[in-house]
Every structure is written in structure tokens, then in C-alpha cells.
CSV table of C-alpha atoms and ligand atoms in Angstrom, one decimal:
chain,number,residue,atom,x,y,z
A,1,MET,CA,0.2,-0.4,0.5
A,2,ASN,CA,1.2,3.6,-0.7
A,3,PRO,CA,1.9,5.6,2.1
A,4,THR,CA,-0.4,8.7,2.3
A,5,LEU,CA,1.0,12.2,1.6
A,6,SER,CA,1.1,12.9,5.7
A,7,GLU,CA,3.2,9.6,6.5
A,8,LEU,CA,5.4,11.0,3.7
A,9,GLU,CA,5.6,14.4,5.8
A,10,ALA,CA,5.5,12.9,8.9
A,11,LYS,CA,8.7,10.8,7.6
A,12,ALA,CA,10.3,14.2,6.6
A,13,ARG,CA,9.9,16.1,9.2
A,14,ARG,CA,12.1,13.0,11.1
A,15,PRO,CA,15.2,13.7,12.3
A,16,ALA,CA,17.4,11.4,10.8
A,17,ALA,CA,18.8,9.3,13.1
A,18,ALA,CA,22.5,11.2,13.8
A,19,PHE,CA,25.7,9.7,13.2
A,20,GLY,CA,27.2,8.3,16.8
A,21,GLY,CA,24.1,8.7,18.5
A,22,ASP,CA,24.1,9.7,21.8
A,23,ALA,CA,27.4,8.1,22.5
A,24,HIS,CA,29.5,10.1,24.8
A,25,ILE,CA,32.1,11.2,22.2
A,26,VAL,CA,30.6,12.4,18.6
A,27,CYS,CA,32.6,13.3,16.0
A,28,ASP,CA,31.7,13.8,12.5
A,29,ASN,CA,33.6,14.9,9.7
A,30,LEU,CA,35.6,17.1,11.6
A,31,VAL,CA,37.6,19.8,9.9
A,32,ARG,CA,39.8,22.4,11.5
A,33,ILE,CA,41.9,24.5,9.0
A,34,TYR,CA,45.1,26.2,10.4
A,35,LYS,CA,45.5,29.6,9.0
A,36,THR,CA,48.7,31.3,9.6
A,37,GLU,CA,50.9,34.1,7.3
A,38,GLY,CA,48.2,33.1,4.6
A,39,VAL,CA,49.4,29.3,4.8
A,40,GLU,CA,46.7,26.8,5.1
A,41,VAL,CA,46.9,23.8,8.0
A,42,VAL,CA,44.5,20.9,7.4
A,43,ALA,CA,45.1,19.5,10.7
A,44,LEU,CA,41.9,17.3,10.9
A,45,GLN,CA,40.2,16.3,7.6
A,46,GLY,CA,36.7,14.8,8.2
A,47,LEU,CA,37.7,13.3,11.1
A,48,ASP,CA,35.1,10.8,12.2
A,49,LEU,CA,35.3,9.5,15.9
A,50,VAL,CA,32.6,7.5,18.1
A,51,ILE,CA,32.9,6.5,22.0
A,52,ASP,CA,30.9,5.5,24.5
A,53,LYS,CA,30.6,6.3,28.2
A,54,GLY,CA,33.2,4.6,30.4
A,55,GLU,CA,35.4,3.3,27.1
A,56,LEU,CA,39.2,3.7,27.8
A,57,VAL,CA,40.1,4.7,24.6
A,58,ALA,CA,43.7,5.3,23.0
A,59,ILE,CA,44.8,7.4,20.3
A,60,VAL,CA,47.9,7.5,18.5
A,61,GLY,CA,49.9,8.1,15.2
A,62,ALA,CA,52.4,9.9,14.1
A,63,SER,CA,53.6,13.2,14.7
A,64,GLY,CA,52.0,15.9,13.4
A,65,SER,CA,48.5,13.6,12.4
A,66,GLY,CA,46.2,16.0,14.4
A,67,LYS,CA,46.1,15.1,17.8
A,68,SER,CA,46.5,17.2,19.7
A,69,THR,CA,44.7,19.4,17.4
A,70,LEU,CA,41.6,17.1,18.6
A,71,LEU,CA,42.3,16.7,22.0
A,72,ASN,CA,42.0,20.7,22.0
A,73,VAL,CA,38.6,20.6,20.4
A,74,LEU,CA,37.2,17.7,22.6
A,75,SER,CA,38.8,19.7,25.8
A,76,GLY,CA,36.6,22.8,24.6
A,77,LEU,CA,39.8,24.4,24.3
A,78,ASP,CA,39.9,25.3,20.4
A,79,VAL,CA,37.0,25.4,18.5
A,80,PRO,CA,37.3,23.2,15.1
A,81,THR,CA,36.7,24.9,11.5
A,82,ALA,CA,33.5,22.3,10.7
A,83,GLY,CA,31.5,19.3,11.2
A,84,VAL,CA,30.2,18.2,14.1
A,85,ALA,CA,31.7,17.8,17.4
A,86,ARG,CA,29.1,16.3,20.3
A,87,VAL,CA,30.9,15.5,23.9
A,88,ALA,CA,27.7,14.4,26.8
A,89,GLY,CA,25.3,15.9,24.4
A,90,MET,CA,26.3,19.2,24.3
A,91,ASP,CA,27.3,20.6,21.3
A,92,LEU,CA,31.2,21.7,20.7
A,93,LEU,CA,31.1,24.4,18.1
A,94,SER,CA,28.0,26.4,19.1
A,95,MET,CA,28.2,26.7,23.2
A,96,SER,CA,27.8,29.6,24.7
A,97,ALA,CA,31.4,31.3,26.2
A,98,LYS,CA,29.3,30.3,29.5
A,99,ASP,CA,28.7,26.8,29.1
A,100,ARG,CA,32.3,26.0,27.5
A,101,LEU,CA,33.5,27.7,30.8
A,102,ARG,CA,31.2,25.3,32.6
A,103,TYR,CA,32.1,22.6,30.4
A,104,ARG,CA,35.8,22.6,31.3
A,105,ARG,CA,35.3,23.1,34.5
A,106,SER,CA,32.8,20.5,35.3
A,107,VAL,CA,32.3,18.2,32.3
A,108,VAL,CA,36.2,17.3,31.2
A,109,GLY,CA,39.2,17.0,32.9
A,110,PHE,CA,42.4,17.4,31.4
A,111,ILE,CA,46.1,16.0,31.8
A,112,TRP,CA,49.2,18.0,29.6
A,113,GLN,CA,52.1,15.8,28.6
A,114,GLN,CA,54.4,18.7,30.0
A,115,THR,CA,54.1,17.9,34.2
A,116,ALA,CA,54.7,21.0,35.2
A,117,ARG,CA,52.1,22.7,33.4
A,118,ASN,CA,49.3,20.5,35.3
A,119,LEU,CA,50.7,21.9,38.6
A,120,LEU,CA,50.8,24.7,40.5
A,121,PRO,CA,54.2,24.6,41.7
A,122,TYR,CA,53.9,26.5,44.7
A,123,LEU,CA,51.0,24.5,46.0
A,124,THR,CA,51.2,21.3,47.3
A,125,ALA,CA,49.4,17.9,45.7
A,126,ARG,CA,46.4,18.2,47.8
A,127,GLU,CA,46.6,22.3,47.3
A,128,ASN,CA,46.6,21.4,43.7
A,129,VAL,CA,43.6,18.9,43.6
A,130,GLU,CA,41.4,21.7,46.0
A,131,LEU,CA,41.7,24.3,43.5
A,132,PRO,CA,39.0,22.9,40.4
A,133,MET,CA,36.5,22.5,43.4
A,134,ARG,CA,37.3,25.9,44.9
A,135,LEU,CA,37.4,27.9,41.5
A,136,ALA,CA,34.0,25.7,40.6
A,137,GLY,CA,32.3,26.8,44.4
A,138,THR,CA,32.1,23.2,44.9
A,139,PRO,CA,34.6,22.1,47.5
A,140,ARG,CA,34.5,19.1,49.5
A,141,LYS,CA,36.4,18.0,52.3
A,142,GLY,CA,38.4,14.8,52.2
A,143,ARG,CA,37.8,14.6,48.5
A,144,ALA,CA,40.9,15.6,47.9
A,145,LEU,CA,42.7,12.8,50.0
A,146,GLU,CA,40.4,10.5,49.0
A,147,LEU,CA,41.7,10.8,44.8
A,148,LEU,CA,45.5,11.0,45.7
A,149,GLU,CA,44.5,8.0,47.6
A,150,LEU,CA,43.1,6.2,45.0
A,151,LEU,CA,45.2,6.8,42.3
A,152,GLY,CA,48.7,5.2,45.0
A,153,VAL,CA,50.0,8.9,45.5
A,154,ALA,CA,48.8,9.7,49.3
A,155,SER,CA,52.1,10.3,50.8
A,156,CYS,CA,52.6,13.4,48.4
A,157,ALA,CA,49.7,15.3,49.5
A,158,GLY,CA,51.8,17.8,51.7
A,159,ARG,CA,54.2,18.2,48.8
A,160,ARG,CA,55.3,20.7,46.5
A,161,THR,CA,55.7,20.0,42.2
A,162,PRO,CA,60.0,19.6,43.1
A,163,GLU,CA,59.6,17.5,45.6
A,164,MET,CA,57.4,14.8,43.5
A,165,SER,CA,58.9,12.4,40.7
A,166,GLY,CA,57.6,12.8,37.4
A,167,GLY,CA,55.3,10.3,37.6
A,168,GLU,CA,54.5,11.2,40.5
A,169,GLN,CA,52.9,14.5,39.4
A,170,GLN,CA,51.1,13.0,36.5
A,171,ARG,CA,49.2,11.3,38.9
A,172,VAL,CA,48.4,13.9,40.9
A,173,ALA,CA,47.6,15.6,37.8
A,174,ILE,CA,44.9,12.6,37.3
A,175,ALA,CA,43.8,13.4,40.4
A,176,VAL,CA,43.6,17.4,40.2
A,177,ALA,CA,41.4,16.1,36.2
A,178,LEU,CA,39.2,14.5,38.2
A,179,ALA,CA,38.1,16.7,41.2
A,180,ASN,CA,34.9,18.3,40.4
A,181,SER,CA,33.5,14.6,39.1
A,182,PRO,CA,33.7,14.9,35.4
A,183,GLN,CA,32.3,12.5,33.1
A,184,LEU,CA,35.5,12.7,30.5
A,185,ILE,CA,39.0,12.4,31.1
A,186,LEU,CA,41.8,14.0,28.4
A,187,ALA,CA,45.2,13.3,28.2
A,188,ASP,CA,47.7,14.3,25.7
A,189,GLU,CA,51.0,11.8,25.5
A,190,PRO,CA,50.9,11.9,29.7
A,191,THR,CA,53.5,9.6,29.7
A,192,GLY,CA,55.9,11.2,27.0
A,193,GLU,CA,58.8,12.6,29.1
A,194,LEU,CA,58.5,9.2,31.4
A,195,ASP,CA,60.7,5.9,31.3
A,196,SER,CA,58.5,3.1,30.6
A,197,GLU,CA,58.3,1.9,34.1
A,198,THR,CA,57.1,4.9,35.6
A,199,SER,CA,54.3,5.2,32.3
A,200,GLU,CA,52.6,2.2,33.5
A,201,GLN,CA,52.1,3.9,37.1
A,202,VAL,CA,50.5,6.5,35.1
A,203,PHE,CA,48.5,4.1,32.8
A,204,ASP,CA,47.4,1.6,35.8
A,205,ALA,CA,46.3,5.0,37.2
A,206,LEU,CA,44.4,6.3,34.2
A,207,ARG,CA,43.0,2.9,34.0
A,208,LYS,CA,41.2,3.2,37.7
A,209,ALA,CA,39.9,6.1,36.9
A,210,ASN,CA,38.3,4.3,34.5
A,211,ARG,CA,36.8,1.3,36.2
A,212,GLU,CA,36.6,2.5,39.6
A,213,LEU,CA,34.9,5.9,38.7
A,214,GLY,CA,33.4,5.1,35.1
A,215,VAL,CA,35.1,8.2,33.6
A,216,THR,CA,35.7,7.9,30.1
A,217,VAL,CA,38.9,8.2,29.6
A,218,THR,CA,40.9,9.3,25.6
A,219,ILE,CA,44.7,8.7,25.9
A,220,VAL,CA,46.9,10.6,23.1
A,221,THR,CA,50.5,8.5,23.0
A,222,HIS,CA,52.5,7.3,20.6
A,223,ASP,CA,53.4,4.3,23.2
A,224,PRO,CA,53.2,1.0,20.6
A,225,LEU,CA,52.6,-1.1,23.8
A,226,VAL,CA,49.1,1.1,25.1
A,227,SER,CA,47.5,-0.9,22.9
A,228,GLU,CA,48.0,-4.0,25.0
A,229,GLN,CA,46.4,-1.8,27.7
A,230,VAL,CA,43.1,-0.8,26.4
A,231,ASP,CA,40.3,-1.5,25.4
A,232,ARG,CA,40.4,0.2,22.0
A,233,THR,CA,43.1,1.8,20.0
A,234,VAL,CA,42.3,4.3,17.5
A,235,GLY,CA,44.9,5.1,14.7
A,236,ILE,CA,44.9,8.6,12.9
A,237,ARG,CA,46.1,9.6,10.0
A,238,ASP,CA,46.5,13.0,8.2
A,239,GLY,CA,44.0,13.5,10.1
A,240,ARG,CA,41.4,11.1,9.9
A,241,THR,CA,41.1,7.9,11.7
A,242,SER,CA,42.6,5.4,9.7
A,243,SER,CA,42.9,2.2,12.1
A,244,GLU,CA,41.5,0.3,15.3
A,245,THR,CA,43.1,-2.4,17.5
A,246,LEU,CA,40.1,-3.9,19.5
A,247,ARG,CA,41.4,-6.2,22.7
A,248,ARG,CA,39.5,-9.5,23.9
A,249,GLU,CA,40.5,-12.5,25.5
A,250,GLY,CA,40.6,-15.6,23.8
A,251,ALA,CA,38.8,-18.8,24.4
A,252,GLU,CA,42.0,-19.7,26.9
A,253,GLY,CA,42.3,-16.2,28.7
A,254,GLN,CA,45.0,-14.9,26.2
A,255,ILE,CA,44.8,-11.3,24.9
A,256,ILE,CA,44.1,-11.1,21.2
A,257,ALA,CA,44.6,-7.5,19.8
A,258,GLU,CA,42.8,-7.4,15.7
A,259,GLU,CA,43.6,-4.5,14.0
A,260,TYR,CA,40.6,-3.1,11.7
A,261,ALA,CA,41.1,-0.5,8.8
A,262,VAL,CA,38.3,2.5,9.3
A,263,LEU,CA,35.4,2.5,7.1
A,264,ASP,CA,33.6,5.7,6.9
A,265,ARG,CA,30.1,6.8,6.3
A,266,VAL,CA,30.0,7.0,2.3
A,267,GLY,CA,32.6,4.0,2.7
A,268,ARG,CA,35.9,5.2,2.0
A,269,LEU,CA,39.0,3.1,3.6
A,270,GLN,CA,42.8,4.1,3.8
A,271,LEU,CA,44.8,1.1,3.0
A,272,PRO,CA,48.0,0.6,4.7
A,273,ARG,CA,50.7,2.9,3.3
A,274,ASP,CA,53.0,-0.7,3.4
A,275,PHE,CA,50.5,-2.7,2.1
A,276,MET,CA,50.0,-0.5,-0.9
A,277,ASN,CA,54.1,0.2,-1.1
A,278,ALA,CA,53.9,-3.5,-1.3
A,279,LEU,CA,52.5,-4.2,-4.3
A,280,GLU,CA,53.2,-0.8,-6.2
A,281,MET,CA,49.3,0.3,-5.8
A,282,GLU,CA,48.9,4.7,-6.7
A,283,ARG,CA,46.1,6.5,-7.5
A,284,ARG,CA,44.0,3.5,-9.0
A,285,VAL,CA,43.0,0.1,-7.9
A,286,ARG,CA,40.8,-2.7,-9.2
A,287,LEU,CA,38.4,-3.8,-6.8
A,288,GLU,CA,36.3,-7.4,-7.0
A,289,LEU,CA,33.5,-8.5,-4.7
A,290,GLU,CA,33.3,-12.0,-3.6
A,291,SER,CA,30.9,-13.9,-1.7
A,292,ASP,CA,32.7,-13.0,1.3
A,293,HIS,CA,35.4,-10.3,1.3
A,294,ILE,CA,36.1,-8.0,-1.7
A,295,GLY,CA,39.5,-8.1,-3.4
A,296,VAL,CA,41.9,-4.9,-3.9
A,297,TRP,CA,44.3,-5.1,-6.9
A,298,PRO,CA,46.5,-2.7,-8.5
A,299,ALA,CA,45.3,-1.2,-11.5
A,300,ARG,CA,46.6,-3.1,-15.0
A,301,GLU,CA,48.7,-1.5,-17.0
A,302,GLU,CA,47.1,0.8,-19.5
A,303,PRO,CA,47.7,0.4,-22.6
A,304,SER,CA,48.7,3.0,-24.3
A,305,ASN,CA,47.2,5.2,-27.3
A,306,ASP,CA,49.8,5.7,-30.7
B,1,LIG,N1,48.4,26.3,15.8
B,1,LIG,C1,48.8,25.9,14.9
B,1,LIG,N2,48.5,26.5,13.8
B,1,LIG,C2,49.5,26.5,12.9
B,1,LIG,N3,49.1,25.2,12.5
B,1,LIG,C3,49.1,24.3,13.2
B,1,LIG,C4,49.2,24.5,14.9
B,1,LIG,N4,48.7,23.4,15.9
B,1,LIG,C5,48.4,22.1,14.5
B,1,LIG,N5,49.4,22.8,13.0
B,1,LIG,C6,49.8,22.0,12.5
B,1,LIG,O1,48.7,20.8,12.7
B,1,LIG,C7,49.0,19.6,12.0
B,1,LIG,C8,48.4,18.8,13.5
B,1,LIG,O2,49.3,19.1,14.7
B,1,LIG,P1,48.6,17.9,15.9
B,1,LIG,O3,47.1,18.1,16.0
B,1,LIG,O4,49.8,19.3,17.4
B,1,LIG,O5,49.8,17.2,15.7
B,1,LIG,P2,50.0,15.6,17.0
B,1,LIG,O6,49.8,15.9,17.9
B,1,LIG,O7,49.3,14.7,16.2
B,1,LIG,O8,51.7,15.7,16.7
B,1,LIG,C9,50.3,19.8,12.1
B,1,LIG,O9,50.8,19.6,11.1
B,1,LIG,C10,51.1,21.2,12.8
B,1,LIG,O10,52.0,21.8,12.0
B,2,LIG,MG1,50.8,16.3,19.8
């Protein structure tokens, strides 16, 4: 039976289900162009990313691939040029200055790579954790110590930054980021200045925040071992998400990490550079649909016209 005109009108009025639905973090076709002295740099070139509430996700990629740009957008520090960026239902492109301030104070917590940037050196660890609560006007007695304890740095409560190791400072920084009970923690190469053993403790602290407080955690890192420690690793190349590694437990309890290429909504896919090089693929490939997979071949030699 044909639909009636009013049924069609009702259907047209219904908004199409948005990309990412009600996921905690949704980036849809995100673009960020920097203009400096007449030169344009496209740092994000239509990046898609969906992260659910309570996920612990690592973002990896070469230097210059757009990782920090992405985190700056998600933290509300930077506004993208185009696309959609939505966190906890809030639209990061159109939010008012007042909402942005509230967002940065209470919805999201941020940890920088440079340990010195995360803490005020003239305050003790405990005072550093109390500061964001005081700024938000919601001091909570005992909260700072609780957080320092959870992250294994209670012994640093009375110390200032020069009296703490780099790893201790970063764990205190996580406590600062958690002070106002954010829904989301973002960390940009939090272990970039640390050795591997200390890095492990910082990752442990982030995992603890995720598991015990239910906070969504997104970590940018170039530590290749991190994908063994998180549920999902998203690879970024040239300002786009290009691969995902999913970690799961096998039948015998062993950890299996499987890498996938990311397919965007219109069907675009990035082939790994080394695969393309191995078969000298350039510009054009031939595709063939098989019953359970798609074959990709280098283009045939073009017959010359003369
Ligand atoms: N403030 C800026 N002004 C101009 N170009 C920038 C700025 N920030 C980053 N870029 C450029 O954008 C690209 C992505 O940078 P970035 O997000 O910092 O990458 P990553 O964190 O992955 O190393 C790089 O080419 C970088 O030079
Ligand atoms: Mg960076």
C-alpha cells in the first residue's frame, strides 16, 4: 500500500538518526584548518570518531597527524572549522562562552604531557587537587585525599612539585583532573616525558579512574605497547581515523589484539602505506566483490594510445 501524503510528510519531518547516536563523544566529519601567514594547514580532514560512555580508548598516530588538535577540540579549548563535535550531548561548535567555561570546569578533565603545566608549583599536591573545586565553588572535604589515595599518591599530599617524581606529578595531575567529578578525562601524551616503568604507573592510574569512577578516558600516546592495555586503540593518519585495534580475551584467557581499517559512512577506507608500497598501488586500484570479501588489485597497465 502506498504511504499517504501525511505519512510521507511525517517521515520527512523526523530527523534522520544522527551519526554516533547518543554516544559519549561523537566527531562527525570534523575539520580544523589553521591559517598562519597566508598558509593553510588542514590538521583534521573530516575525522569521524565515536566513543561510548565508560570506554578507555587510546589514540595513536605519527607526529603531526592531528592528535593534539583533536584533544584541544574535545577539551573545549579550540573550536573546529567545520563538522560536528558533541560530548555528553553538548555541541562544542555552538556552545555559549558561559557553557564552555562550565564544560571545561566540570564536564571534562585534561592532563598535559608537560608535568610542569599540570600543577601549580607553589601549592602542595592536596592544594592543587582542591583548587578546581574551589574555583567551581564546590569544595568537598576529604575529596582531595580520597583521590590521591585512589591513584596511589597519598604520600605526596603535602609535597610541592619539586619534591615529587615525574610519575607522581602526573598521577597528582590525574587527581586534579578528577576533582570536579568530570564525565570525561583527556590526556595528551601523559607519559611522554617518563620512562617505561613510571609510564606503567600512570596508565594504571588512568585505568583506575576509568574502572572505579566510571569516567570515560581518552589518551593520546605514541607508546606502541599501549594497545595491549586498553580496550580500543584508534589510529589517526593525516587528520583522519584510519585504523582501530580491538582487544579481547580469547577462549583460553589470552589477549588477542586485532587491527581493523576504518570504513567511513560513504565507504572510504585508508589502505596501510606499507601494503600499497608492497604492491606498488597508486592512484587507482581494481576492486572485485567476492561472496565474503572484497579483493583489491593494482590497476592493470594502461594500453598506450599510440
Ligand atoms: N596552532 C597551530 N597553528 C598552525 N598549525 C598548527 C597549529 N597546531 C598544529 N598545527 C599543525 O597541524 C598539524 C597537526 O598538529 P597536531 O595536532 O599538533 O599533531 P600531533 O599532536 O598528532 O603531533 C601539524 O601539521 C601541525 O603543524
Ligand atoms: Mg601532539
